[in-house]
Coordinates of C-alpha atoms in Angstrom, one line a residue:
X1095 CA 20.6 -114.2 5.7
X1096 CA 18.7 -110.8 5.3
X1097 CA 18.0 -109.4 8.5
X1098 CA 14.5 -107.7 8.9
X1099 CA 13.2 -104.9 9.6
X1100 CA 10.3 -105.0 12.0
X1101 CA 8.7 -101.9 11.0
X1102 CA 8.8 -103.0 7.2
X1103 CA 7.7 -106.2 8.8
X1104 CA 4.5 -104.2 11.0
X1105 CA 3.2 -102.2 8.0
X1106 CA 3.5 -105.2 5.8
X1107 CA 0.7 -107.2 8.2
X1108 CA -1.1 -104.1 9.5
X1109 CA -2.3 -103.7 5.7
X1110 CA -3.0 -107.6 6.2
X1111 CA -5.4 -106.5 8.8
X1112 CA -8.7 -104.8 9.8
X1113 CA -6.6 -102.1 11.3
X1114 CA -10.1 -100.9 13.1
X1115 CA -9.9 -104.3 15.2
X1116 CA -8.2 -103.1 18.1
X1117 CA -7.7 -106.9 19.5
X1118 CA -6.1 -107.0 15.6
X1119 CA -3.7 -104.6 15.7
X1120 CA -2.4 -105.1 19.5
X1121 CA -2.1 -108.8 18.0
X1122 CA 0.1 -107.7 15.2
X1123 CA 2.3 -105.2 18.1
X1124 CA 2.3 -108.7 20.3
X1125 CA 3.9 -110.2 17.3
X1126 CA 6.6 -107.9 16.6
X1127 CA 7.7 -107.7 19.9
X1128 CA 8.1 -111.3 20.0
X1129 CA 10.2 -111.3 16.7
X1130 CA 12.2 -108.5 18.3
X1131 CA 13.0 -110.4 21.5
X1132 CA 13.6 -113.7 19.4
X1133 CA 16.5 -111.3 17.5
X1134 CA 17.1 -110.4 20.7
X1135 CA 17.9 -114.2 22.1
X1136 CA 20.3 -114.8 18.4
X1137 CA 22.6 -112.0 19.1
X1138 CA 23.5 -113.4 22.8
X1139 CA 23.3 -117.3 21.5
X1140 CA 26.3 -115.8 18.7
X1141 CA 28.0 -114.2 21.1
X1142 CA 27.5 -116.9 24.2
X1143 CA 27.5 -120.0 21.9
X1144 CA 24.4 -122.5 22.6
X1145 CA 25.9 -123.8 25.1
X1146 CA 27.3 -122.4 28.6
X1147 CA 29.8 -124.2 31.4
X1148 CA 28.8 -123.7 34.8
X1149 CA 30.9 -123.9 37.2
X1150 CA 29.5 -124.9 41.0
X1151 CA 32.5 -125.2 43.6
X1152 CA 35.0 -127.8 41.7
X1153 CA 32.0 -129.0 39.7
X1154 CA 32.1 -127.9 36.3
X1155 CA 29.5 -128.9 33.2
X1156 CA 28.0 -127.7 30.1
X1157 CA 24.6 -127.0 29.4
X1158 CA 22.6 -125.7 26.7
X1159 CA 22.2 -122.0 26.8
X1160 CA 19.4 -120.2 29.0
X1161 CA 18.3 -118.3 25.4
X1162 CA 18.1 -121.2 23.4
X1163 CA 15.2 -122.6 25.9
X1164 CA 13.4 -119.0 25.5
X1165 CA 13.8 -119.0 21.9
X1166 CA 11.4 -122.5 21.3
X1167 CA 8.8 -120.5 24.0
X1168 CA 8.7 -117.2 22.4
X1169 CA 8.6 -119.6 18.0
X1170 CA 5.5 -121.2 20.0
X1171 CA 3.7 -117.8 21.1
X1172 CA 4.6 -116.3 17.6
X1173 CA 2.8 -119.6 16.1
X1174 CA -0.3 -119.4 18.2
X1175 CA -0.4 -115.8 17.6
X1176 CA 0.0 -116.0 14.1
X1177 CA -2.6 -118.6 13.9
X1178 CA -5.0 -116.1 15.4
X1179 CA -4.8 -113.5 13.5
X1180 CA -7.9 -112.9 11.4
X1181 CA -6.2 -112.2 8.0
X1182 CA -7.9 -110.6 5.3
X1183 CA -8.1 -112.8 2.0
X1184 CA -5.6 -110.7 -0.9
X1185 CA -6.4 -112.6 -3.7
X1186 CA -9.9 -114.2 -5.4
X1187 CA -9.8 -118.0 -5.7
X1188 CA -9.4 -119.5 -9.4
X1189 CA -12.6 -120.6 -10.7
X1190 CA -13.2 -124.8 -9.3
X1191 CA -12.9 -125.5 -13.1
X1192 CA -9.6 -124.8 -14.0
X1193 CA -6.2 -125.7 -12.8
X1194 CA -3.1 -123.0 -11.5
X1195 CA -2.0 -123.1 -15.3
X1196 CA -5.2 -121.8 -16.1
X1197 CA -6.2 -124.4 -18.1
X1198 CA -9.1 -126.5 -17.9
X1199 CA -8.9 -129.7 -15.5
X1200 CA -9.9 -133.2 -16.6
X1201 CA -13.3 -133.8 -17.2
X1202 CA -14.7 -130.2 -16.5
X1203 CA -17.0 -129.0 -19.0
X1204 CA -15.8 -126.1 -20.5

């Protein structure tokens, strides 16, 4: 798996933006800093393992690791941010008459 780079991964959606909307571009920031502590939570999940033994007194059990439970939090802020974000349209709709092929569709006139 390629690993990103956030500040490839800034520029790309800064020129998605309306870098003149403030609330925009701090949205984009708030989204790259949750990518960067997601990253974060993977490198101690490989390292840890997702799961942990805790050990109280003579008690000992395993439970799933602390990051693992951060991670789902921080892929539901990303989503809601994402969602948010006013992006602007890159490309022009096809015309309503023709298909992705860029031939006519069944029963249009042309």
């Amino acid at each position: 798996m390629k690993k990103v780079n956030f500040d490839e991964l800034k520029k790309q959606l800064l020129a998605r933006i309306d870098t003149e909307d403030l609330l925009e571009v701090k949205k984009v920031n708030d989204l790259i800093r949750l990518h960067e502590l997601d990253a974060e939570c993977d490198k101690v999940i490989d390292r840890d393992g997702v799961s942990i033994t805790i050990e109280n007194g003579s008690q000992k059990f395993i439970k799933s690791h602390p990051s693992m439970n951060e991670k789902m939090k921080i892929n539901a802020q990303k989503i809601a941010l994402e969602k948010s974000i006013k992006f602007k349209l890159n490309a022009t709709p096809a015309p309503a008459s023709e298909t992705v092929e860029g031939k006519p569709k069944r029963g249009s006139l042309i």
